[in-house]
Tab-separated table of C-alpha atoms in Angstrom:
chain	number	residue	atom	x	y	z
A	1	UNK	CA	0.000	0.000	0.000
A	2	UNK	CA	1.682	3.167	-0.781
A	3	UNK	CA	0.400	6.779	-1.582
A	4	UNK	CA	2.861	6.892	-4.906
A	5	UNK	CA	3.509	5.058	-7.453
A	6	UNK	CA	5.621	2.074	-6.791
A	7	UNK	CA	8.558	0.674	-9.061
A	8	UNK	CA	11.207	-2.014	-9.010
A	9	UNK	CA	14.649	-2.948	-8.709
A	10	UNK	CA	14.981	-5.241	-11.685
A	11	UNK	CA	18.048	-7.020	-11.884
A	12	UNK	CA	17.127	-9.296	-14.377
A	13	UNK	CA	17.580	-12.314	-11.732
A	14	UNK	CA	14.583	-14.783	-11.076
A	15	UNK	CA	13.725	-13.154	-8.066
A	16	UNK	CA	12.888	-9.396	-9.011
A	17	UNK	CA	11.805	-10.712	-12.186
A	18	UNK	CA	9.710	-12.572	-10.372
A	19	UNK	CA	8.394	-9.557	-8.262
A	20	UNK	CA	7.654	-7.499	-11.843
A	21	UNK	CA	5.392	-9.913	-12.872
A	22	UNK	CA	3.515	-10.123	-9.758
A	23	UNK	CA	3.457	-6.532	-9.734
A	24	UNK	CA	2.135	-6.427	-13.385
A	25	UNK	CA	-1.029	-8.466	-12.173
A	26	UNK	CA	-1.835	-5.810	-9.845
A	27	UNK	CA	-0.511	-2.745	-11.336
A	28	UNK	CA	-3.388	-0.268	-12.477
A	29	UNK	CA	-1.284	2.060	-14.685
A	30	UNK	CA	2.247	2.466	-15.702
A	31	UNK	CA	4.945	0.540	-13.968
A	32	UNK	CA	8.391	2.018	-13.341
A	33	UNK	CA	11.218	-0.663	-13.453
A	34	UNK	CA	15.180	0.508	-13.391
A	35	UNK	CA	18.606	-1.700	-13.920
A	36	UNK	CA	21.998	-0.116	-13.562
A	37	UNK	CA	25.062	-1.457	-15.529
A	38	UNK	CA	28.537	-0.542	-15.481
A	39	UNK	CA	31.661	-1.284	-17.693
A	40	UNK	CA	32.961	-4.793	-18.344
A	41	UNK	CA	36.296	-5.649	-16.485
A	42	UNK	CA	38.434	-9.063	-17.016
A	43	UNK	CA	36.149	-10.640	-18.954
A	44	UNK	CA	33.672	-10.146	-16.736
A	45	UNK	CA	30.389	-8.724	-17.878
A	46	UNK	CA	29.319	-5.558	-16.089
A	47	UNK	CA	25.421	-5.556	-16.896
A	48	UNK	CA	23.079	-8.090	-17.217
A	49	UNK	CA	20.303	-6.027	-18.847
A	50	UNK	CA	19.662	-8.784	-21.948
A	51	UNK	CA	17.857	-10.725	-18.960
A	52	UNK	CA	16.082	-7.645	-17.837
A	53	UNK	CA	15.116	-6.479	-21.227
A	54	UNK	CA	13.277	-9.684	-21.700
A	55	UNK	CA	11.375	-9.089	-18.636
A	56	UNK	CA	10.732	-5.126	-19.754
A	57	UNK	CA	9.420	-6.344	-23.127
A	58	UNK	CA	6.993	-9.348	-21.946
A	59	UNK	CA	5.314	-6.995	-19.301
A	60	UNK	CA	5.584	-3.409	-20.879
A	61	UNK	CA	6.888	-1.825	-18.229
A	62	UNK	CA	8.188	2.178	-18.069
A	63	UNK	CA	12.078	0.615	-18.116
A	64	UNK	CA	15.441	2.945	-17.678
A	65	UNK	CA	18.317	0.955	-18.274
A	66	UNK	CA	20.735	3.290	-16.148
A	67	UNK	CA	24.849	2.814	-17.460
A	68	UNK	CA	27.589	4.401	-15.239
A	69	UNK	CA	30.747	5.195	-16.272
A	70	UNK	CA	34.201	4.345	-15.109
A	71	UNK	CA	34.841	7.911	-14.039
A	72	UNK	CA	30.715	7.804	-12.071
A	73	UNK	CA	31.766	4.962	-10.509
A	74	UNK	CA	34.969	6.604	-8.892
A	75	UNK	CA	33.912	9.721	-8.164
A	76	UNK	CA	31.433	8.286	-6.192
A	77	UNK	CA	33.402	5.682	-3.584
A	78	UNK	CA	33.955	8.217	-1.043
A	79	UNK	CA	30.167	9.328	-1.062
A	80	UNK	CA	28.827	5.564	-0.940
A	81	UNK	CA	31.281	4.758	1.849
A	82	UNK	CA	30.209	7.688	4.100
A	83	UNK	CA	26.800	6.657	3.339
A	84	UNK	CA	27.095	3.277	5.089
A	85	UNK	CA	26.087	2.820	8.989
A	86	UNK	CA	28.830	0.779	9.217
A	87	UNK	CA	31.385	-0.681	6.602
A	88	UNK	CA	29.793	-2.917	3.941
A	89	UNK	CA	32.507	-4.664	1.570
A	90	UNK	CA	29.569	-6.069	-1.025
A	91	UNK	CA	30.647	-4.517	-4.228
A	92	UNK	CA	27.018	-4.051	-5.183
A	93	UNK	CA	26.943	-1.526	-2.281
A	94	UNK	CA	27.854	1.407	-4.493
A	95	UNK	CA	25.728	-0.076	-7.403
A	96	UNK	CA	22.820	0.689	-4.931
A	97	UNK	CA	23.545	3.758	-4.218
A	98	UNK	CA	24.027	5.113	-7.841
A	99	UNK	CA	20.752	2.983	-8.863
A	100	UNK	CA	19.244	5.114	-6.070
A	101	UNK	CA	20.343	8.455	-7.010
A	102	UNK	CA	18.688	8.176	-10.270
A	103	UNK	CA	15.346	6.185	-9.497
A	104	UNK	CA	15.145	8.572	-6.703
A	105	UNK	CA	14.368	11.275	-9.241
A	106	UNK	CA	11.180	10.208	-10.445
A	107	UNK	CA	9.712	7.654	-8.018
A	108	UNK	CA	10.019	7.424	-4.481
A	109	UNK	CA	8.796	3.778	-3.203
A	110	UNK	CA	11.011	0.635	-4.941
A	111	UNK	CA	10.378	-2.964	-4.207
A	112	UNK	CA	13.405	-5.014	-4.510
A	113	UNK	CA	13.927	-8.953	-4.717
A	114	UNK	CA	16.116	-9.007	-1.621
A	115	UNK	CA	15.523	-12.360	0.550
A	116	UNK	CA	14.526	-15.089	-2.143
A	117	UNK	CA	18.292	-16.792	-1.677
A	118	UNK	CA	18.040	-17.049	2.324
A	119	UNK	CA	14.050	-17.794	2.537
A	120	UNK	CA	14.766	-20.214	-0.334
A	121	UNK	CA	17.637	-21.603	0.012
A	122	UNK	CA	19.701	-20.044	-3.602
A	123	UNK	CA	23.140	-19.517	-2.378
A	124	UNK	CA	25.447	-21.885	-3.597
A	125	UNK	CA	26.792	-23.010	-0.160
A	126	UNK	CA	23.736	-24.629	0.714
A	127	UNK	CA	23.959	-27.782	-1.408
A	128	UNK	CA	27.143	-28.313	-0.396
A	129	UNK	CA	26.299	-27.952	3.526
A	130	UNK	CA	23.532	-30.750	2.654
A	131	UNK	CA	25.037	-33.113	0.694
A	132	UNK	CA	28.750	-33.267	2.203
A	133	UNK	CA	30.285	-35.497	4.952
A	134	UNK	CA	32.018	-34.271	7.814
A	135	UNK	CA	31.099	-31.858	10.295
A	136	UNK	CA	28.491	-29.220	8.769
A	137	UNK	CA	29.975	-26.156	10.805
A	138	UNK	CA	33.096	-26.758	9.148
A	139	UNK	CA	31.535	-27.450	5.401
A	140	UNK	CA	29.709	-24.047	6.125
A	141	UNK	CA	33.068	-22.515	6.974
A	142	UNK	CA	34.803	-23.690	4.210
A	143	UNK	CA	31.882	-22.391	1.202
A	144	UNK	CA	31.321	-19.039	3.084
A	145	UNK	CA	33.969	-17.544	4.545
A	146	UNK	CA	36.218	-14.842	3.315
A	147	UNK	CA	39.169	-15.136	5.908
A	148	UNK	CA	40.264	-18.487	7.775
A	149	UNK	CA	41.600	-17.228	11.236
A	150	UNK	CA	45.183	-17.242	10.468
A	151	UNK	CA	44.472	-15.148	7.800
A	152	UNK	CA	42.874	-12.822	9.275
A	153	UNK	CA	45.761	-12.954	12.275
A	154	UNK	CA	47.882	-11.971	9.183
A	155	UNK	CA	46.058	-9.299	8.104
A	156	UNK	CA	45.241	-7.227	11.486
A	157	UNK	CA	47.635	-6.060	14.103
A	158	UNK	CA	48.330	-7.903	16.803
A	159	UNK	CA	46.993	-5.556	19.228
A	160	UNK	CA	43.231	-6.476	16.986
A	161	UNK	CA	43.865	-10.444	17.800
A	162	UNK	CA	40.780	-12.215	20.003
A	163	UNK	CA	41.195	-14.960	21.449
A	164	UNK	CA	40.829	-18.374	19.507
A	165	UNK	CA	38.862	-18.061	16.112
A	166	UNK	CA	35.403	-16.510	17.261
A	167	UNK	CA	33.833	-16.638	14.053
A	168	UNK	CA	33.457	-20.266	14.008
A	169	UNK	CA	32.816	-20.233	17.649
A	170	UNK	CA	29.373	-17.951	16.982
A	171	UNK	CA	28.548	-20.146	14.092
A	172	UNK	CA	29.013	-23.256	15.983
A	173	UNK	CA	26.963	-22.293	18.741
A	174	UNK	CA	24.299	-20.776	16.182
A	175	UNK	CA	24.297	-24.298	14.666
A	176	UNK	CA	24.260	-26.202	18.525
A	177	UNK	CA	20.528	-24.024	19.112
A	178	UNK	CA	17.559	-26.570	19.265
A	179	UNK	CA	14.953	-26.113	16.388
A	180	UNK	CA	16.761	-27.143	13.201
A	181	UNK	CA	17.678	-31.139	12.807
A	182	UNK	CA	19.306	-30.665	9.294
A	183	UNK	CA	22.256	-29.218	8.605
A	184	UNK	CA	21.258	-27.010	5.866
A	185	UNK	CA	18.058	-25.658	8.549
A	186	UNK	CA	20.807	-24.666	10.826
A	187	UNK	CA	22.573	-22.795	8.039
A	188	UNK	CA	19.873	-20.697	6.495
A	189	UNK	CA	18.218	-19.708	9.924
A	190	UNK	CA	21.895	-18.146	10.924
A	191	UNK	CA	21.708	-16.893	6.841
A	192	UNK	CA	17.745	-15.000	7.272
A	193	UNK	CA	18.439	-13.821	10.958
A	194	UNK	CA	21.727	-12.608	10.956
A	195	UNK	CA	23.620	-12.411	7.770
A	196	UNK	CA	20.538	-11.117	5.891
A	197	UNK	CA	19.397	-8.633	8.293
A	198	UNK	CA	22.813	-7.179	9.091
A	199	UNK	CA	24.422	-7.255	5.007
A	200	UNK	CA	21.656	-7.667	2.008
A	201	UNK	CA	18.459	-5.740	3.989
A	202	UNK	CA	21.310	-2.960	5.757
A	203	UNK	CA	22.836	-2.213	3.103
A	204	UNK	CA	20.051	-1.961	0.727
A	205	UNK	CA	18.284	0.365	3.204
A	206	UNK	CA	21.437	2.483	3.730
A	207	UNK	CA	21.738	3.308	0.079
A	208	UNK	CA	18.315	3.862	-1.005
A	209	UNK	CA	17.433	6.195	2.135
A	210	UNK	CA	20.822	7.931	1.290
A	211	UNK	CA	18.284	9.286	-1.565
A	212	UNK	CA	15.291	9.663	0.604
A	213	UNK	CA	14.274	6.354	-1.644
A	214	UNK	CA	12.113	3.759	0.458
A	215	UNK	CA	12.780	0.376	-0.847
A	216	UNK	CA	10.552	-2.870	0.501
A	217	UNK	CA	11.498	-6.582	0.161
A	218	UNK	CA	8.391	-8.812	-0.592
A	219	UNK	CA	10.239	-11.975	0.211
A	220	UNK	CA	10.468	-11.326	3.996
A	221	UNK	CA	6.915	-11.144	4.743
A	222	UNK	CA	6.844	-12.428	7.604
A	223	UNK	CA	4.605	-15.079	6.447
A	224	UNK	CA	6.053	-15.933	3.268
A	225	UNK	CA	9.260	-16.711	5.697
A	226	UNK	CA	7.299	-18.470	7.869
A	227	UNK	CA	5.971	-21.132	5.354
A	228	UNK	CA	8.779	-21.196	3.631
A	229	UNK	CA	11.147	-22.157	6.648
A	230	UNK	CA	8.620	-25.165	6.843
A	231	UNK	CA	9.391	-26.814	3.708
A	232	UNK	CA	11.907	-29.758	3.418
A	233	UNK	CA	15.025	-28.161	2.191
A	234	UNK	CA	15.373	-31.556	-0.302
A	235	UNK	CA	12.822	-29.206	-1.827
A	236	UNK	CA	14.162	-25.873	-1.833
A	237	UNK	CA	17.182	-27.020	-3.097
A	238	UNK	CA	15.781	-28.722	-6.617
A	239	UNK	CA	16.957	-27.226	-9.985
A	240	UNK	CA	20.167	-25.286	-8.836
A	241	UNK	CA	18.593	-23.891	-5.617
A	242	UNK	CA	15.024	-21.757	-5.333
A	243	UNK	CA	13.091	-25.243	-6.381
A	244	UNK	CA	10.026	-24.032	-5.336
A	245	UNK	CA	10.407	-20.338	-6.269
A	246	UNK	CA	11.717	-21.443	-9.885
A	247	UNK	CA	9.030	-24.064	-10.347
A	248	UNK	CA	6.334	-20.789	-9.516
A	249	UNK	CA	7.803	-18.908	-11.712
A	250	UNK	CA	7.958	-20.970	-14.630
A	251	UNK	CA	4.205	-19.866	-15.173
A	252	UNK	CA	5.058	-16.208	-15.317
A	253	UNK	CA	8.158	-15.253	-16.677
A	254	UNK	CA	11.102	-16.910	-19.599
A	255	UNK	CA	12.840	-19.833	-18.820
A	256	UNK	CA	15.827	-18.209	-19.797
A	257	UNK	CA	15.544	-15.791	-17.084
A	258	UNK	CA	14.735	-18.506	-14.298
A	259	UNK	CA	17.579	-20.940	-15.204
A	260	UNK	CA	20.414	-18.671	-16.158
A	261	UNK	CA	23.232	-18.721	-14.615
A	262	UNK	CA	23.176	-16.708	-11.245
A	263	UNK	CA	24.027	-13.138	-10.816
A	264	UNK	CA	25.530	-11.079	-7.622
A	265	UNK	CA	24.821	-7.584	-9.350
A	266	UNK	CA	27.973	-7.244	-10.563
A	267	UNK	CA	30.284	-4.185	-10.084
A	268	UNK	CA	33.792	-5.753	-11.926
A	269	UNK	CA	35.791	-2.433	-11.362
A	270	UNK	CA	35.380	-3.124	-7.766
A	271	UNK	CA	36.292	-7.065	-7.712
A	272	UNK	CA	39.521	-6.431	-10.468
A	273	UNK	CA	40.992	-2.902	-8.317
A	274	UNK	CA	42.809	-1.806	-11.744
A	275	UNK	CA	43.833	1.316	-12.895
A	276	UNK	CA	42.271	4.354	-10.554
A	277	UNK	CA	40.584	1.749	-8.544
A	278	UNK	CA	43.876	0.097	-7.429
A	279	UNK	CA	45.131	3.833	-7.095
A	280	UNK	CA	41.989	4.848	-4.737
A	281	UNK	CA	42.727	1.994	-2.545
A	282	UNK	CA	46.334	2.742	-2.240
A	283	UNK	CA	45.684	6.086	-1.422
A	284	UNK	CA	43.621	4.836	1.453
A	285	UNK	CA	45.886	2.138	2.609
A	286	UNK	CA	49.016	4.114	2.706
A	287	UNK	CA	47.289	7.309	3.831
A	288	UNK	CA	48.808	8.973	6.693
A	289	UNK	CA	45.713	8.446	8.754
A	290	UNK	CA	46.060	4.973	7.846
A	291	UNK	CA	49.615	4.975	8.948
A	292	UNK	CA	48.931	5.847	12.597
A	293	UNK	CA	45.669	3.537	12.684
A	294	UNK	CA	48.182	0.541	12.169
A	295	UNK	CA	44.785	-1.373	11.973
A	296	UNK	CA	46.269	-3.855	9.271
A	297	UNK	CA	49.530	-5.609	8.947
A	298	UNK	CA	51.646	-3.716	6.205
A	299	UNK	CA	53.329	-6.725	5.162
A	300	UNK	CA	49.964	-8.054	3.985
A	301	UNK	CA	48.315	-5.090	2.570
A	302	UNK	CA	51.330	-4.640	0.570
A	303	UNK	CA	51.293	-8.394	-0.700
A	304	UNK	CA	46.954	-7.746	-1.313
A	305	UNK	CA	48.200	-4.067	-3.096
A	306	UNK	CA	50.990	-5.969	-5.429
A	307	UNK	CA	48.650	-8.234	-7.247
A	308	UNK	CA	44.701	-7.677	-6.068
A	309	UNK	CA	43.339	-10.267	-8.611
A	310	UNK	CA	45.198	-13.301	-6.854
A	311	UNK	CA	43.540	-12.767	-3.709
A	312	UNK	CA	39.299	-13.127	-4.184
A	313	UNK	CA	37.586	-14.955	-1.409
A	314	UNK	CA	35.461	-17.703	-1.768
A	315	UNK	CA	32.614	-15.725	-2.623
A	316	UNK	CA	34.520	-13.485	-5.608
A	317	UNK	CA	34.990	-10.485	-3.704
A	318	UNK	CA	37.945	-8.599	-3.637
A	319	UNK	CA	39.628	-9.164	-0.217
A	320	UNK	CA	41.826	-5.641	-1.095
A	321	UNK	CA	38.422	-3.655	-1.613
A	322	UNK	CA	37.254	-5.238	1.633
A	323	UNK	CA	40.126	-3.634	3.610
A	324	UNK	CA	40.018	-0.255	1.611
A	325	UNK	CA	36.275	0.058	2.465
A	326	UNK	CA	37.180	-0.324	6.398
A	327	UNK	CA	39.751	1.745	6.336
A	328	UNK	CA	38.109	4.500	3.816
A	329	UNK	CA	34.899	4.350	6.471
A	330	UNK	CA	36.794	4.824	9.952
A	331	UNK	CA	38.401	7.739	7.993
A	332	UNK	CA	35.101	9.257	7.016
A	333	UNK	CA	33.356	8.527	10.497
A	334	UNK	CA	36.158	10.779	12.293
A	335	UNK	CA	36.106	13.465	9.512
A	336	UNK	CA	32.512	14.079	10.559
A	337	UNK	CA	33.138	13.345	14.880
A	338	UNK	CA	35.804	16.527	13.407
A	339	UNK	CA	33.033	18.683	12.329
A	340	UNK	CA	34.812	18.193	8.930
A	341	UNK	CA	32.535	17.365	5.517
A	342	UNK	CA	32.743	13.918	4.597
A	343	UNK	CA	34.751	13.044	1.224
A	344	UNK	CA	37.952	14.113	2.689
A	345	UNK	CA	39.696	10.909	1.858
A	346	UNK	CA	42.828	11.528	-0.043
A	347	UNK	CA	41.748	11.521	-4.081
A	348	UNK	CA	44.631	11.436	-5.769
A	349	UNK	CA	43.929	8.139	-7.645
A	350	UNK	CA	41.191	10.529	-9.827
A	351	UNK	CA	44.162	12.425	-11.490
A	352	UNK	CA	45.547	8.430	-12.887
């Protein structure tokens, strides 16, 4: 319910594709949809908008297919990251916020597709927490984490070391609660109650409110979760993942769409870190500021700075653009506890 028109977030994926056509039922005029896109890197594609034209052109839709340059995309880091409540390392965090600045101009209520992979059980970890041997805390570990804890001993300064590795220690113990006999139960309640309400939903809502944009997710209903966490996940996990979802969907939107590979709204200049990108995170790293932080070991941001492509976690995201978004946000949160305007970061990489 909503006293403006309401688009969508269309991302070309099964899941907001999905939401388009349920939206198209129901929709009594015009419907807004918007995709952003941004320049290929590595081989990788930058925009997925062939999927979300096909979705556009079955349901007629009012469509903006919304390109950002290389040059957009860097002036724009500093902005994104001083945006954030706290640091998110997603790549798709700035593609948010520059999809926001333009829908933001001409409608004011989005619904996004954020949810579908931890209600339904899409992520690609899942299968393997099911079907493998061994000890399930330890399969999750291994298909989900970016950092073992000797890594990440490596990366921080001592004086940042806890005691024993407590990010296994919170998972186990999320996994030990009663309530969830299967393995891959245990992993996608810790997935819908923590991960996705403190990464996908926070940092969704932190971009799009950055533009005085509301955006709502239709697959956390509350009772659309409910039901959902009821079904077997031998279920959920048919045809790739999303069983159930996909088999829905098959009566309402192309095949092509439902069974394509999967997408993570992909922002390659952030994952590769070449050219100006590499240069903006070296200017963060090595910053002065930086310097007397002594938050990270320089021995490894060095080895992370000398060749970013050989070090992606398990996941594909750039472990370098993880510890430049860290540092670049402490250095924004005490430019404003200053009194001084945000954006202050050093910006020589914009001159490369």
């Amino acid at each position: 319910m909503s006293d403006v028109p309401v688009g969508a977030l269309l991302s070309g994926g099964v899941d907001s594709s999905l939401i388009v056509a349920l939206m198209a039922e129901e929709a009594s005029g015009p419907l807004r949809t918007y995709t952003i896109g941004f320049d290929d890197v590595a081989g990788e594609e930058g925009n997925e908008f062939r999927y979300s034209n096909q979705i556009v052109e079955r349901f007629g839709t009012e469509h903006r297919n919304i390109y950002v340059t290389q040059r957009e995309l860097l002036d724009h880091l500093v902005p994104c990251i001083a945006a954030m409540s706290e640091p998110m390392v997603s790549h798709d965090c700035v593609a948010f916020y520059l999809l926001s600045r333009e829908v933001s101009k001409e409608t004011k209520v989005v619904l996004s597709g954020q949810g579908a992979d931890e209600v339904f059980a899409g992520y690609h970890w899942y299968p393997k927490i099911h079907a493998g041997t061994g000890d399930p805390v330890e399969r999750y570990r291994r298909a989900f984490f970016d950092r073992d804890d000797a890594e990440v001993r490596e990366a921080l300064d001592p004086a940042y070391h806890a005691d024993g590795d407590v990010s296994l220690a919170y998972v186990r113990d999320h996994f030990a609660r009663p309530g969830a006999d299967e393995a891959v139960n245990r992993a996608l309640r810790l997935d819908t109650t923590v991960m996705l309400v403190d990464d996908p939903v926070k940092r969704v809502d932190n971009m799009t409110m950055a533009w005085g944009l509301e955006a709502r997710v239709p697959f956390l209903d509350h009772d659309l979760v409910e039901m959902a966490a009821q079904i077997p996940p031998t279920l959920k996990l048919t045809r790739g993942g999303k069983g159930i979802l996909k088999r829905a969907a098959e009566r309402l939107i192309p095949r092509e769409v439902i069974y394509r590979k999967k997408g993570y709204f992909p922002v390659p200049a952030l994952k590769y870190l070449r050219g100006p990108f590499l240069a903006f995170a070296h200017d963060v790293l090595t910053s002065s500021r930086a310097r007397s932080r002594a938050l990270f070991r320089r021995a490894y941001v060095d080895r992370l700075l000398a060749d970013p492509e050989q070090h992606l976690t398990v996941l594909g995201g750039s472990k370098l653009w993880q510890l430049t978004v860290l540092e670049c946000w402490l250095q924004q949160m005490e430019a404003i506890r200053n009194g001084q305007p945000s954006g202050s970061v050093p910006r020589a990489a914009q001159t490369v």
